[in-house]
Tab-separated table of C-alpha atoms in Angstrom:
chain	number	residue	atom	x	y	z
S	979	UNK	CA	-9.900	33.004	10.041
S	980	UNK	CA	-9.595	36.242	11.961
S	981	UNK	CA	-8.015	37.554	15.133
S	982	UNK	CA	-9.749	39.326	17.981
S	983	UNK	CA	-9.508	39.887	21.705
S	984	UNK	CA	-11.649	37.089	23.167
S	985	UNK	CA	-11.164	38.506	26.668
S	986	UNK	CA	-13.090	41.637	25.658
S	987	UNK	CA	-15.200	40.483	22.692
S	988	UNK	CA	-15.851	36.823	23.481
S	989	UNK	CA	-15.951	34.022	20.932
S	990	UNK	CA	-18.877	35.244	18.858
S	991	UNK	CA	-20.676	31.963	19.608
S	992	UNK	CA	-23.764	31.271	21.666
S	993	UNK	CA	-25.125	27.878	22.735
S	994	UNK	CA	-22.851	26.134	20.208
S	995	UNK	CA	-19.776	24.482	21.740
S	996	UNK	CA	-19.516	21.171	23.612
S	997	UNK	CA	-16.202	22.200	25.142
S	998	UNK	CA	-13.804	25.131	25.383
S	999	UNK	CA	-10.025	24.969	25.754
S	1000	UNK	CA	-8.230	28.095	26.960
S	1001	UNK	CA	-4.503	28.839	26.712
S	1002	UNK	CA	-4.461	32.548	27.499
S	1003	UNK	CA	-2.597	34.921	29.827
S	1004	UNK	CA	-5.881	35.924	31.567
S	1005	UNK	CA	-8.228	32.929	31.269
S	1006	UNK	CA	-10.476	34.166	34.100
S	1007	UNK	CA	-11.532	37.100	31.913
S	1008	UNK	CA	-12.888	34.674	29.280
S	1009	UNK	CA	-14.937	32.426	31.589
S	1010	UNK	CA	-18.242	34.371	31.108
S	1011	UNK	CA	-17.754	34.245	27.306
S	1012	UNK	CA	-16.935	30.534	27.453
S	1013	UNK	CA	-20.094	29.898	29.450
S	1014	UNK	CA	-22.151	31.775	26.854
S	1015	UNK	CA	-20.610	29.755	23.992
S	1016	UNK	CA	-21.293	26.347	25.613
S	1017	UNK	CA	-24.508	24.523	24.768
S	1018	UNK	CA	-27.471	24.831	27.111
S	1019	UNK	CA	-27.192	21.064	27.596
S	1020	UNK	CA	-23.887	21.721	29.423
S	1021	UNK	CA	-20.256	21.362	28.542
S	1022	UNK	CA	-16.667	21.155	29.676
S	1023	UNK	CA	-13.942	23.741	29.996
S	1024	UNK	CA	-10.198	23.168	30.167
S	1025	UNK	CA	-7.676	25.928	30.832
S	1026	UNK	CA	-3.882	25.709	30.664
S	1027	UNK	CA	-1.957	28.107	32.892
S	1028	UNK	CA	1.766	28.230	33.685
S	1029	UNK	CA	1.271	30.067	37.020
S	1030	UNK	CA	-0.731	29.042	40.081
S	1031	UNK	CA	-2.024	32.606	40.510
S	1032	UNK	CA	-3.753	32.314	37.118
S	1033	UNK	CA	-5.305	29.044	38.264
S	1034	UNK	CA	-6.630	30.633	41.456
S	1035	UNK	CA	-8.278	33.531	39.587
S	1036	UNK	CA	-9.747	31.181	36.977
S	1037	UNK	CA	-11.165	28.774	39.584
S	1038	UNK	CA	-12.874	31.666	41.384
S	1039	UNK	CA	-14.461	32.845	38.125
S	1040	UNK	CA	-15.545	29.328	37.198
S	1041	UNK	CA	-17.356	28.904	40.518
S	1042	UNK	CA	-18.941	32.361	40.272
S	1043	UNK	CA	-20.239	31.455	36.791
S	1044	UNK	CA	-21.895	28.211	37.882
S	1045	UNK	CA	-19.270	25.681	36.818
S	1046	UNK	CA	-19.047	22.504	38.921
S	1047	UNK	CA	-16.462	19.775	39.418
S	1048	UNK	CA	-13.623	22.289	39.220
S	1049	UNK	CA	-10.260	20.590	39.606
S	1050	UNK	CA	-6.670	21.288	38.647
S	1051	UNK	CA	-3.732	19.015	37.919
S	1052	UNK	CA	-0.082	19.983	37.720
S	1053	UNK	CA	1.809	18.944	34.598
S	1054	UNK	CA	5.445	18.133	35.285
S	1055	UNK	CA	7.961	17.015	32.716
S	1056	UNK	CA	10.094	14.217	34.167
S	1057	UNK	CA	12.709	12.767	31.858
S	1058	UNK	CA	13.747	9.123	32.122
S	1059	UNK	CA	16.982	7.637	30.794
S	1060	UNK	CA	17.146	4.063	29.552
S	1061	UNK	CA	19.943	2.172	31.312
S	1062	UNK	CA	21.158	-1.375	31.836
S	1063	UNK	CA	21.304	-2.132	35.548
S	1064	UNK	CA	22.064	-5.125	37.760
S	1065	UNK	CA	19.925	-5.966	40.768
S	1066	UNK	CA	19.819	-8.928	43.129
S	1067	UNK	CA	17.067	-11.422	42.437
S	1068	UNK	CA	14.441	-11.216	45.157
S	1069	UNK	CA	14.367	-14.146	47.578
S	1070	UNK	CA	11.554	-13.806	50.145
S	1071	UNK	CA	13.152	-16.532	52.314
S	1072	UNK	CA	16.578	-14.881	52.513
S	1073	UNK	CA	17.435	-13.204	55.822
S	1074	UNK	CA	20.810	-11.429	55.575
S	1075	UNK	CA	21.059	-11.263	59.393
S	1076	UNK	CA	20.620	-15.009	59.893
S	1077	UNK	CA	24.072	-16.625	60.222
S	1078	UNK	CA	22.620	-20.033	59.321
S	1079	UNK	CA	21.464	-18.656	55.973
S	1080	UNK	CA	24.056	-20.334	53.747
S	1081	UNK	CA	21.648	-21.526	51.056
S	1082	UNK	CA	24.299	-22.313	48.465
S	1083	UNK	CA	22.782	-25.795	47.985
S	1084	UNK	CA	19.371	-24.273	47.173
S	1085	UNK	CA	20.594	-21.717	44.625
S	1086	UNK	CA	20.426	-22.471	40.886
S	1087	UNK	CA	23.632	-23.630	39.241
S	1088	UNK	CA	25.989	-21.167	37.571
S	1089	UNK	CA	25.034	-22.691	34.214
S	1090	UNK	CA	21.286	-22.075	34.878
S	1091	UNK	CA	22.020	-18.478	35.857
S	1092	UNK	CA	24.055	-17.788	32.713
S	1093	UNK	CA	21.187	-19.010	30.544
S	1094	UNK	CA	18.865	-16.524	32.302
S	1095	UNK	CA	21.374	-13.633	32.115
S	1096	UNK	CA	22.079	-13.895	35.849
S	1097	UNK	CA	25.162	-14.446	37.942
S	1098	UNK	CA	25.832	-15.240	41.577
S	1099	UNK	CA	27.433	-12.706	43.840
S	1100	UNK	CA	30.409	-14.209	45.687
S	1101	UNK	CA	31.461	-12.734	49.027
S	1102	UNK	CA	34.461	-14.539	50.426
S	1103	UNK	CA	33.634	-18.244	50.514
S	1104	UNK	CA	29.829	-17.943	50.658
S	1105	UNK	CA	27.367	-17.224	47.874
S	1106	UNK	CA	24.916	-14.494	48.867
S	1107	UNK	CA	22.343	-14.180	46.081
S	1108	UNK	CA	21.742	-14.320	42.350
S	1109	UNK	CA	21.835	-11.113	40.288
S	1110	UNK	CA	20.032	-10.225	37.080
S	1111	UNK	CA	20.849	-7.588	34.457
S	1112	UNK	CA	18.012	-5.817	32.664
S	1113	UNK	CA	17.141	-2.602	30.837
S	1114	UNK	CA	14.941	-0.105	32.653
S	1115	UNK	CA	13.975	3.555	32.759
S	1116	UNK	CA	15.666	5.600	35.462
S	1117	UNK	CA	14.311	9.069	36.337
S	1118	UNK	CA	16.743	11.972	36.326
S	1119	UNK	CA	17.416	13.469	39.744
S	1120	UNK	CA	17.221	17.058	38.519
S	1121	UNK	CA	14.224	18.461	36.673
S	1122	UNK	CA	15.102	21.692	34.868
S	1123	UNK	CA	12.170	23.366	33.234
S	1124	UNK	CA	8.799	24.750	34.138
S	1125	UNK	CA	5.545	23.374	35.398
S	1126	UNK	CA	2.050	24.098	34.179
S	1127	UNK	CA	-1.507	23.500	35.334
S	1128	UNK	CA	-4.616	22.139	33.623
S	1129	UNK	CA	-7.911	23.203	35.160
S	1130	UNK	CA	-11.078	21.318	34.260
S	1131	UNK	CA	-14.670	22.307	34.987
S	1132	UNK	CA	-18.166	21.168	34.039
S	1133	UNK	CA	-21.052	23.464	33.202
S	1134	UNK	CA	-24.220	21.592	34.187
S	1135	UNK	CA	-27.204	21.618	31.829
S	1136	UNK	CA	-29.525	24.598	32.090
S	1137	UNK	CA	-32.946	23.170	32.960
S	1138	UNK	CA	-35.837	25.482	32.196
């Protein structure tokens, strides 16, 4: 194993690699070397960059060097917390604005609901709807941290 500046010196490979993954401060400087290292039958390149300006430079170099299908995705970290929440059970027939909508005869019994982990919501003298408790993932509203970008490109086969 040895260290060298791949931006200036390249990878030292020619027509060898199926794919190249770059995680460098100046990935656009390495694109010609990556192209040289990929097999003549074609290959794939992936580059990770934390800044959109790096992505723009790299995409320009990829196109100038004959790469096709260049696309970039943003990688965001979004943390979820596991919580127990209570929500009303969905009733497609229920219209909360309809005054004639006292369906207390059609609702399951309190005993049935307790067996399913549900309870009825009482408002005054009428029963509105059944509720169910369950565990779910809830996304955090704030997302401290940093984004990053993955750029993918395909080098088509060299036909000669």
